[in-house]
Amino acid sequence: MRVAVVGAGVSGLTATKCCLDEGLEPTCFEQSQDIGGLWRYTEHIEAGRPSLYPSVISNSSKEMSAFSDFPFPEDFPVFLPNAQFLDYLQRYAEHFSLREHIKLGTTVVSIRKHADFATTGQWNVVTEAGGKQTSHVFDAVMVCSGNFSEPSLPLHCFPGIERFRGQYFHSRQYKHPDIFQGKRVLVVGMGNSGVDIAVEASRVAAKVTISTTRGSWLLSRVFEHGYPWDMVLNTRLMSLIKTNLPRPLPWWLLSYKLNQRFNHENYGLQPEKSCLVREPVLNDDLPSYILTGRITIKPGVKEFKDNSVVFHNCPEEEPIDVVVFCTGYNVSFPFLEESVVTVENKHASLYKYVFPTHLQKPTLAVLGLIKPLGGIMPVAEMQARWVSRVFKGLCQLPSQSVMEKEVNEQKKNQVRCKRNSREIRPRSEQLRHSTLLQVALTPVHCLLQASMVRRVAVIGAGVGGLVSVKCCLDEGLEPICFESSEDIGGIWRYTDSTDDSRVSVYRSIITNTSKEMSCFSDFPYPEDFPSYLPHSLVLEYFRMYAQHFDLLRHIRFQTTVLSVSKRPDFTTSGQWEVVTETGSVRESHVFDAVMVCTGHYQEPYLPLASFPGTESRFKGQHLHSREYKDVEAFRGKRVLVVGIGNTGGDLSVELSRVAAKVFLSTRSNTWVISRVSDHGFPCDMVSTTRFNHFLDWLLPSALTRRIRFRKFNSWFNHTNYGLASSKSSKFKIIINEELPFCLLSGTVVLKPNVKEFTENSAVFEDGTTEENIDVVLFATGYNFSFPFLEESVRSIIDDNRSLYKCVFPPQLEKPTLAIIGLIQLTGSIMVGSEMQARWVTGVFAGWNKLPPPSRMMADVLKRKPPVKRNPSERENLKMSFISYTDEIAACAGVKPSVLRLLLTDPQLALAVFFGPCSPYQFRLVGRGKWSGARAAILTQWQRTLKPLRSRVVDDNSDSSSGWYWMCLLALPAALTAGFLFSKYPQPGWSPWAGPQL
């Protein structure tokens, strides 16, 4: 890609270098005979090129104004004369071999859109060198002619100037103070140039007066304890203080600090409006020169007379010989069409002060049109790095409408206040320009994206894969999702076939979590969907989600990932080599990061060694629940189901309708709860609330266990049914409202763990035997495996507890591999997977930071349980839904604050604290904030009841009002109690937490 760079000053040099860094082909056109732009001092005035006066000293220190990868020589002084500054620029150009890309003595005459600009984005550039014009075609243009091209000399604002007999000129023409020898000098304008010239003139002139309509805060280059001012003030801490304190407070503190050195009001320098109107001026000498009478401060000029001037609010005339107008410069691009860059009131309408918003292709950028309170060189470099990556395609700009909206907001904020027809810079603009950190914020984000992670491989197009693709797109990353099957949905896409390696649900499955508690956080289920869903509606919802966010174009179907291995330079780049196979075609790809979204339902766990005789003696059929699709194959048979998880309970109930007899074998205490809770509401919407979670933390564990068991046994006594004992501390929960009746009616018989199998019977650990068993159905769960990962990575993932926050392998040198969905929560895995994906993509994009590997490893070791005594015993890895999602949400910066909501939106705070902890809560704040989250929370009960109200009956009860009053009364007490304790609940089981999907 060929890029034209206009100007070889500070911006032009760094633009050329950044183009080369990105593999672009820059050609820099400089009309003068050398590089340096403004910093190359010349005695004579060159048309179209300003230069500094010889005595100028930089206002920013060398450490704060250097290019980011090329420090100033350590023996250079802290604040530099222009000669040494130019020397630095020449060293920079030589070090990075920039001169060979610069055409000196070449003027850019015109830049016009190419005929097919709408499709190519190309530009026709006409240059002139030695009287000969040449036409070029470039793919992009970087305009680096800077701020100081056309002097602003608004003589119409100064009545009587036409009859003034003395000398007047613009500060651009100033070179030496000798011209002021013995004269009476008036300097109009109090920027940095005006103050510098006034101080220098006062050493030889008879009298020097500075006229200012606005005043200015004055800073010394030498700050407290002799340190450079910008190294003390331009810090992230100062920016944090200014950003987070109420706006008047930091500025009051600043004005207080500045007035400690001298009282600006007493010196006639106090800004007329406030400290927000003007940026500080840098000068170490002015206060003493004012104090000793060598310089006088006056208000704005009212009019000029033959040999004198009259100031506002001053009746007497002051005789003047020379007037120096330090009135700044206009923004001018004579080589551009007027329609390309619109300039109004000295301001160019540009997105982020860089890109014109109305171009069909973002192939023209203007650099250096910004005035930060600090060195402009780092800002220009940051702009150049951003722009070159946009040209390369590594950074994407928002839509034209979004850019125009931001520019229009800038214009609205530019409220002009005029005195003597001269502009005062708006407060909002000063705030934007106040620190280098704020100026470079957006380009820094793009650089983080490009330099850390850009292309992301997503493995699997199930729940985790879909949401990972969407979150990547939200963060401006480039995802490619590889799915081995021909469609999305993962386990929720039901198939009759059991031949392929893909696990799918059985035909009759119903979700264990309600639709409001298991949807994606910015995409609710349709309100007419039932609360608990069959697999067909879940898959339909996934299709709606993929279509709404345009995810399918990022998915490659029927593509198997064969291997994922570190690149040779992984320790520095963090990149991965991914080998895929589509049909018989193998491809190798390089990705900056990988998100593994294959879940934990991959390889059936079939522990036949724990059941002696299964393969050697038993003559009946045995199979894993993965092979189960419907009941027809079991009609009239005697079936033994081994395992009482959610699947085992569901299959036992379903088989009991057609089988001759069903036995359900379990070795663990199991509590059974119903999807339908009190008053007919979904169980998880009633139980999974922040209020219940708070009580779980607040109350003693013995009390919570007692409450829990009492609640469970209120439906039926689990001990009587042989399911669980209230004395046991180890237990698990399953969701099944039909199992109790099946046990009570004898269609399902509960048995202890199997000791061994004989030819046609099963012997149990209590010594009983059941004869004539036809089929043994092992509902013993699944193992996860990642066969495509290289051994060095695969070996460090024992289970999700060997991962930092169940996501990141802590041993990797770069955190560019994430495991999504390898969790078991007491609520919806969909919600947990989405939260993981939002956090991970934020880490990849540079918004979220991980702790050092040593701290991550320590956290992993702290959470790992002691070694199990019985190797065959599989641990229950379920974690509290609210604790885990809150923990990840806090890492991602999207966790809602109930206290803050209570102050700003009490109705929403009540719904968040006492109501269901639905996923919409995690879209109220932070990145990815969704404008519809509040409404979704306040209307979630209506959507729950909507499909039930197919027959409407009159109901005059006002229960909802009473519920809100109860919440309002209970909330202060609950929050007050919370402040008495410092330890927040850690991930673990909650007695009020809901089931998983």
PDB file of C-alpha atoms in Angstrom, residues 447-650:
ATOM      1  CA  LEU A 447      -2.717  -0.272  19.453  1.00  0.00           C
ATOM      2  CA  LEU A 448      -3.422  -2.642  22.298  1.00  0.00           C
ATOM      3  CA  GLN A 449      -5.750  -4.571  20.076  1.00  0.00           C
ATOM      4  CA  ALA A 450      -3.308  -4.743  17.219  1.00  0.00           C
ATOM      5  CA  SER A 451      -0.128  -5.378  19.166  1.00  0.00           C
ATOM      6  CA  MET A 452      -1.536  -7.876  21.650  1.00  0.00           C
ATOM      7  CA  VAL A 453      -4.351  -9.779  19.954  1.00  0.00           C
ATOM      8  CA  ARG A 454      -6.171  -9.343  16.691  1.00  0.00           C
ATOM      9  CA  ARG A 455      -7.083 -12.675  15.078  1.00  0.00           C
ATOM     10  CA  VAL A 456      -8.790 -15.140  17.401  1.00  0.00           C
ATOM     11  CA  ALA A 457      -9.528 -18.803  16.748  1.00  0.00           C
ATOM     12  CA  VAL A 458     -12.765 -20.009  18.355  1.00  0.00           C
ATOM     13  CA  ILE A 459     -13.090 -23.800  18.536  1.00  0.00           C
ATOM     14  CA  GLY A 460     -16.691 -24.972  18.581  1.00  0.00           C
ATOM     15  CA  ALA A 461     -19.982 -23.293  17.618  1.00  0.00           C
ATOM     16  CA  GLY A 462     -22.057 -24.311  20.607  1.00  0.00           C
ATOM     17  CA  VAL A 463     -23.098 -21.988  23.422  1.00  0.00           C
ATOM     18  CA  GLY A 464     -19.539 -20.947  24.304  1.00  0.00           C
ATOM     19  CA  GLY A 465     -18.464 -20.606  20.684  1.00  0.00           C
ATOM     20  CA  LEU A 466     -21.370 -18.393  19.629  1.00  0.00           C
ATOM     21  CA  VAL A 467     -20.992 -16.012  22.532  1.00  0.00           C
ATOM     22  CA  SER A 468     -17.208 -15.944  22.104  1.00  0.00           C
ATOM     23  CA  VAL A 469     -17.548 -14.910  18.468  1.00  0.00           C
ATOM     24  CA  LYS A 470     -20.007 -12.199  19.452  1.00  0.00           C
ATOM     25  CA  CYS A 471     -17.785 -10.888  22.257  1.00  0.00           C
ATOM     26  CA  CYS A 472     -14.772 -10.837  19.931  1.00  0.00           C
ATOM     27  CA  LEU A 473     -16.728  -8.703  17.486  1.00  0.00           C
ATOM     28  CA  ASP A 474     -17.814  -6.394  20.320  1.00  0.00           C
ATOM     29  CA  GLU A 475     -14.147  -5.779  21.142  1.00  0.00           C
ATOM     30  CA  GLY A 476     -13.096  -5.201  17.525  1.00  0.00           C
ATOM     31  CA  LEU A 477     -11.252  -8.521  17.267  1.00  0.00           C
ATOM     32  CA  GLU A 478     -11.358 -10.798  14.220  1.00  0.00           C
ATOM     33  CA  PRO A 479     -12.787 -14.208  15.192  1.00  0.00           C
ATOM     34  CA  ILE A 480     -12.844 -17.325  13.052  1.00  0.00           C
ATOM     35  CA  CYS A 481     -14.918 -20.139  14.535  1.00  0.00           C
ATOM     36  CA  PHE A 482     -14.205 -23.737  13.535  1.00  0.00           C
ATOM     37  CA  GLU A 483     -17.121 -26.165  13.904  1.00  0.00           C
ATOM     38  CA  SER A 484     -16.673 -29.824  13.041  1.00  0.00           C
ATOM     39  CA  SER A 485     -20.370 -30.411  12.315  1.00  0.00           C
ATOM     40  CA  GLU A 486     -22.582 -28.759   9.736  1.00  0.00           C
ATOM     41  CA  ASP A 487     -24.534 -26.432  12.070  1.00  0.00           C
ATOM     42  CA  ILE A 488     -24.452 -24.416  15.270  1.00  0.00           C
ATOM     43  CA  GLY A 489     -25.854 -25.458  18.649  1.00  0.00           C
ATOM     44  CA  GLY A 490     -23.402 -27.972  20.068  1.00  0.00           C
ATOM     45  CA  ILE A 491     -25.085 -30.471  22.387  1.00  0.00           C
ATOM     46  CA  TRP A 492     -28.432 -28.672  21.981  1.00  0.00           C
ATOM     47  CA  ARG A 493     -28.725 -29.662  18.328  1.00  0.00           C
ATOM     48  CA  TYR A 494     -30.514 -32.971  18.628  1.00  0.00           C
ATOM     49  CA  THR A 495     -29.787 -35.809  16.196  1.00  0.00           C
ATOM     50  CA  ASP A 496     -31.145 -39.350  16.109  1.00  0.00           C
ATOM     51  CA  SER A 497     -27.748 -40.694  15.119  1.00  0.00           C
ATOM     52  CA  THR A 498     -25.233 -41.932  17.683  1.00  0.00           C
ATOM     53  CA  ASP A 499     -22.584 -42.778  15.117  1.00  0.00           C
ATOM     54  CA  ASP A 500     -20.702 -39.498  15.038  1.00  0.00           C
ATOM     55  CA  SER A 501     -18.477 -38.280  17.838  1.00  0.00           C
ATOM     56  CA  ARG A 502     -20.661 -35.308  18.689  1.00  0.00           C
ATOM     57  CA  VAL A 503     -22.628 -35.439  21.915  1.00  0.00           C
ATOM     58  CA  SER A 504     -26.239 -34.275  21.689  1.00  0.00           C
ATOM     59  CA  VAL A 505     -29.178 -34.158  24.056  1.00  0.00           C
ATOM     60  CA  TYR A 506     -31.919 -36.797  24.098  1.00  0.00           C
ATOM     61  CA  ARG A 507     -35.244 -36.113  22.463  1.00  0.00           C
ATOM     62  CA  SER A 508     -37.339 -35.325  25.558  1.00  0.00           C
ATOM     63  CA  ILE A 509     -34.927 -33.070  27.409  1.00  0.00           C
ATOM     64  CA  ILE A 510     -36.209 -29.895  29.081  1.00  0.00           C
ATOM     65  CA  THR A 511     -33.915 -27.176  30.430  1.00  0.00           C
ATOM     66  CA  ASN A 512     -33.280 -27.094  34.160  1.00  0.00           C
ATOM     67  CA  THR A 513     -32.970 -23.316  34.268  1.00  0.00           C
ATOM     68  CA  SER A 514     -35.690 -20.893  33.229  1.00  0.00           C
ATOM     69  CA  LYS A 515     -35.463 -18.743  30.133  1.00  0.00           C
ATOM     70  CA  GLU A 516     -35.004 -15.492  32.086  1.00  0.00           C
ATOM     71  CA  MET A 517     -32.105 -16.969  34.046  1.00  0.00           C
ATOM     72  CA  SER A 518     -30.326 -18.627  31.128  1.00  0.00           C
ATOM     73  CA  CYS A 519     -30.514 -16.175  28.241  1.00  0.00           C
ATOM     74  CA  PHE A 520     -27.641 -14.150  26.878  1.00  0.00           C
ATOM     75  CA  SER A 521     -27.415 -10.870  28.775  1.00  0.00           C
ATOM     76  CA  ASP A 522     -28.317  -8.550  25.906  1.00  0.00           C
ATOM     77  CA  PHE A 523     -30.728 -10.828  24.045  1.00  0.00           C
ATOM     78  CA  PRO A 524     -33.804 -12.051  25.990  1.00  0.00           C
ATOM     79  CA  TYR A 525     -35.797 -15.069  24.901  1.00  0.00           C
ATOM     80  CA  PRO A 526     -39.062 -14.227  23.089  1.00  0.00           C
ATOM     81  CA  GLU A 527     -41.742 -13.556  25.676  1.00  0.00           C
ATOM     82  CA  ASP A 528     -44.051 -16.231  24.251  1.00  0.00           C
ATOM     83  CA  PHE A 529     -41.462 -18.982  24.837  1.00  0.00           C
ATOM     84  CA  PRO A 530     -42.242 -21.142  27.897  1.00  0.00           C
ATOM     85  CA  SER A 531     -40.110 -20.689  31.006  1.00  0.00           C
ATOM     86  CA  TYR A 532     -38.488 -24.119  30.650  1.00  0.00           C
ATOM     87  CA  LEU A 533     -37.595 -25.033  27.100  1.00  0.00           C
ATOM     88  CA  PRO A 534     -37.290 -28.153  24.952  1.00  0.00           C
ATOM     89  CA  HIS A 535     -34.106 -28.475  22.914  1.00  0.00           C
ATOM     90  CA  SER A 536     -35.843 -27.325  19.714  1.00  0.00           C
ATOM     91  CA  LEU A 537     -36.672 -23.909  21.189  1.00  0.00           C
ATOM     92  CA  VAL A 538     -33.193 -23.549  22.688  1.00  0.00           C
ATOM     93  CA  LEU A 539     -31.703 -24.191  19.254  1.00  0.00           C
ATOM     94  CA  GLU A 540     -34.175 -21.760  17.678  1.00  0.00           C
ATOM     95  CA  TYR A 541     -33.044 -19.141  20.183  1.00  0.00           C
ATOM     96  CA  PHE A 542     -29.392 -19.758  19.225  1.00  0.00           C
ATOM     97  CA  ARG A 543     -30.274 -19.277  15.573  1.00  0.00           C
ATOM     98  CA  MET A 544     -32.043 -15.991  16.382  1.00  0.00           C
ATOM     99  CA  TYR A 545     -28.991 -14.871  18.360  1.00  0.00           C
ATOM    100  CA  ALA A 546     -26.572 -15.770  15.560  1.00  0.00           C
ATOM    101  CA  GLN A 547     -28.719 -14.024  12.977  1.00  0.00           C
ATOM    102  CA  HIS A 548     -29.279 -10.897  15.089  1.00  0.00           C
ATOM    103  CA  PHE A 549     -25.550 -10.355  15.676  1.00  0.00           C
ATOM    104  CA  ASP A 550     -24.472 -11.651  12.234  1.00  0.00           C
ATOM    105  CA  LEU A 551     -22.287 -14.432  13.628  1.00  0.00           C
ATOM    106  CA  LEU A 552     -22.648 -17.131  10.956  1.00  0.00           C
ATOM    107  CA  ARG A 553     -20.283 -15.463   8.503  1.00  0.00           C
ATOM    108  CA  HIS A 554     -17.483 -15.929  11.017  1.00  0.00           C
ATOM    109  CA  ILE A 555     -18.049 -19.696  11.364  1.00  0.00           C
ATOM    110  CA  ARG A 556     -16.442 -22.383   9.189  1.00  0.00           C
ATOM    111  CA  PHE A 557     -18.599 -25.495   9.333  1.00  0.00           C
ATOM    112  CA  GLN A 558     -17.455 -29.080   8.843  1.00  0.00           C
ATOM    113  CA  THR A 559     -13.965 -27.994   9.785  1.00  0.00           C
ATOM    114  CA  THR A 560     -12.114 -30.013  12.394  1.00  0.00           C
ATOM    115  CA  VAL A 561      -9.288 -28.572  14.443  1.00  0.00           C
ATOM    116  CA  LEU A 562      -6.463 -31.097  14.325  1.00  0.00           C
ATOM    117  CA  SER A 563      -3.841 -29.293  16.374  1.00  0.00           C
ATOM    118  CA  VAL A 564      -3.198 -26.097  18.294  1.00  0.00           C
ATOM    119  CA  SER A 565       0.455 -25.494  19.070  1.00  0.00           C
ATOM    120  CA  LYS A 566       2.628 -22.601  20.160  1.00  0.00           C
ATOM    121  CA  ARG A 567       4.503 -20.669  17.539  1.00  0.00           C
ATOM    122  CA  PRO A 568       8.324 -20.662  17.870  1.00  0.00           C
ATOM    123  CA  ASP A 569       8.221 -17.041  19.094  1.00  0.00           C
ATOM    124  CA  PHE A 570       5.329 -17.655  21.499  1.00  0.00           C
ATOM    125  CA  THR A 571       7.137 -16.159  24.499  1.00  0.00           C
ATOM    126  CA  THR A 572       7.135 -12.774  22.764  1.00  0.00           C
ATOM    127  CA  SER A 573       4.194 -12.921  20.359  1.00  0.00           C
ATOM    128  CA  GLY A 574       1.792 -15.257  22.173  1.00  0.00           C
ATOM    129  CA  GLN A 575       0.703 -16.616  18.799  1.00  0.00           C
ATOM    130  CA  TRP A 576      -0.623 -20.083  17.983  1.00  0.00           C
ATOM    131  CA  GLU A 577      -0.481 -22.282  14.931  1.00  0.00           C
ATOM    132  CA  VAL A 578      -3.832 -23.925  14.266  1.00  0.00           C
ATOM    133  CA  VAL A 579      -4.115 -26.801  11.791  1.00  0.00           C
ATOM    134  CA  THR A 580      -7.620 -27.551  10.494  1.00  0.00           C
ATOM    135  CA  GLU A 581      -9.145 -30.058   8.127  1.00  0.00           C
ATOM    136  CA  THR A 582     -12.161 -29.424   5.900  1.00  0.00           C
ATOM    137  CA  GLY A 583     -13.045 -32.541   3.975  1.00  0.00           C
ATOM    138  CA  SER A 584      -9.638 -33.774   2.922  1.00  0.00           C
ATOM    139  CA  VAL A 585      -8.036 -30.333   2.758  1.00  0.00           C
ATOM    140  CA  ARG A 586      -5.693 -29.343   5.561  1.00  0.00           C
ATOM    141  CA  GLU A 587      -4.834 -25.737   6.314  1.00  0.00           C
ATOM    142  CA  SER A 588      -2.431 -24.077   8.703  1.00  0.00           C
ATOM    143  CA  HIS A 589      -3.356 -20.763  10.303  1.00  0.00           C
ATOM    144  CA  VAL A 590      -1.641 -18.339  12.650  1.00  0.00           C
ATOM    145  CA  PHE A 591      -3.782 -16.758  15.361  1.00  0.00           C
ATOM    146  CA  ASP A 592      -2.986 -14.223  18.041  1.00  0.00           C
ATOM    147  CA  ALA A 593      -5.236 -16.040  20.526  1.00  0.00           C
ATOM    148  CA  VAL A 594      -7.381 -19.151  20.880  1.00  0.00           C
ATOM    149  CA  MET A 595     -10.690 -19.648  22.682  1.00  0.00           C
ATOM    150  CA  VAL A 596     -11.498 -23.337  23.280  1.00  0.00           C
ATOM    151  CA  CYS A 597     -15.281 -23.680  23.454  1.00  0.00           C
ATOM    152  CA  THR A 598     -15.766 -27.445  23.271  1.00  0.00           C
ATOM    153  CA  GLY A 599     -17.306 -27.654  26.753  1.00  0.00           C
ATOM    154  CA  HIS A 600     -17.126 -30.592  29.139  1.00  0.00           C
ATOM    155  CA  TYR A 601     -19.581 -32.938  27.378  1.00  0.00           C
ATOM    156  CA  GLN A 602     -17.014 -34.533  25.093  1.00  0.00           C
ATOM    157  CA  GLU A 603     -15.966 -38.058  26.088  1.00  0.00           C
ATOM    158  CA  PRO A 604     -18.421 -40.328  27.944  1.00  0.00           C
ATOM    159  CA  TYR A 605     -17.178 -41.318  31.374  1.00  0.00           C
ATOM    160  CA  LEU A 606     -17.739 -45.069  31.627  1.00  0.00           C
ATOM    161  CA  PRO A 607     -15.923 -46.435  34.719  1.00  0.00           C
ATOM    162  CA  LEU A 608     -16.485 -50.149  34.018  1.00  0.00           C
ATOM    163  CA  ALA A 609     -13.536 -51.048  36.230  1.00  0.00           C
ATOM    164  CA  SER A 610     -15.579 -49.852  39.205  1.00  0.00           C
ATOM    165  CA  PHE A 611     -18.302 -52.371  38.370  1.00  0.00           C
ATOM    166  CA  PRO A 612     -16.742 -55.872  38.230  1.00  0.00           C
ATOM    167  CA  GLY A 613     -18.336 -58.319  35.817  1.00  0.00           C
ATOM    168  CA  THR A 614     -19.800 -55.709  33.465  1.00  0.00           C
ATOM    169  CA  GLU A 615     -17.761 -56.872  30.486  1.00  0.00           C
ATOM    170  CA  SER A 616     -16.623 -60.335  31.601  1.00  0.00           C
ATOM    171  CA  ARG A 617     -19.857 -61.893  32.920  1.00  0.00           C
ATOM    172  CA  PHE A 618     -22.899 -59.761  32.257  1.00  0.00           C
ATOM    173  CA  LYS A 619     -24.740 -60.986  29.157  1.00  0.00           C
ATOM    174  CA  GLY A 620     -27.219 -58.132  28.915  1.00  0.00           C
ATOM    175  CA  GLN A 621     -26.694 -54.821  27.149  1.00  0.00           C
ATOM    176  CA  HIS A 622     -24.784 -51.965  28.699  1.00  0.00           C
ATOM    177  CA  LEU A 623     -24.432 -48.470  27.269  1.00  0.00           C
ATOM    178  CA  HIS A 624     -23.681 -44.899  28.240  1.00  0.00           C
ATOM    179  CA  SER A 625     -26.460 -42.314  28.454  1.00  0.00           C
ATOM    180  CA  ARG A 626     -24.847 -40.555  25.463  1.00  0.00           C
ATOM    181  CA  GLU A 627     -26.314 -43.326  23.285  1.00  0.00           C
ATOM    182  CA  TYR A 628     -29.830 -42.816  24.646  1.00  0.00           C
ATOM    183  CA  LYS A 629     -32.254 -41.006  22.330  1.00  0.00           C
ATOM    184  CA  ASP A 630     -35.777 -42.220  23.204  1.00  0.00           C
ATOM    185  CA  VAL A 631     -37.615 -44.944  25.107  1.00  0.00           C
ATOM    186  CA  GLU A 632     -38.617 -47.300  22.298  1.00  0.00           C
ATOM    187  CA  ALA A 633     -35.505 -49.459  22.532  1.00  0.00           C
ATOM    188  CA  PHE A 634     -36.281 -50.178  26.223  1.00  0.00           C
ATOM    189  CA  ARG A 635     -39.947 -51.092  25.986  1.00  0.00           C
ATOM    190  CA  GLY A 636     -40.870 -54.064  28.197  1.00  0.00           C
ATOM    191  CA  LYS A 637     -37.328 -54.488  29.566  1.00  0.00           C
ATOM    192  CA  ARG A 638     -35.891 -54.468  33.052  1.00  0.00           C
ATOM    193  CA  VAL A 639     -33.495 -51.523  33.160  1.00  0.00           C
ATOM    194  CA  LEU A 640     -30.878 -50.518  35.690  1.00  0.00           C
ATOM    195  CA  VAL A 641     -29.821 -46.862  35.578  1.00  0.00           C
ATOM    196  CA  VAL A 642     -26.474 -46.211  37.290  1.00  0.00           C
ATOM    197  CA  GLY A 643     -26.037 -42.642  38.478  1.00  0.00           C
ATOM    198  CA  ILE A 644     -28.493 -40.138  39.869  1.00  0.00           C
ATOM    199  CA  GLY A 645     -27.463 -36.872  38.317  1.00  0.00           C
ATOM    200  CA  ASN A 646     -29.950 -34.799  36.347  1.00  0.00           C
ATOM    201  CA  THR A 647     -29.617 -37.170  33.393  1.00  0.00           C
ATOM    202  CA  GLY A 648     -30.029 -40.319  35.497  1.00  0.00           C
ATOM    203  CA  GLY A 649     -33.137 -38.951  37.169  1.00  0.00           C
ATOM    204  CA  ASP A 650     -34.704 -37.847  33.864  1.00  0.00           C
TER     205      ASP A 650
END
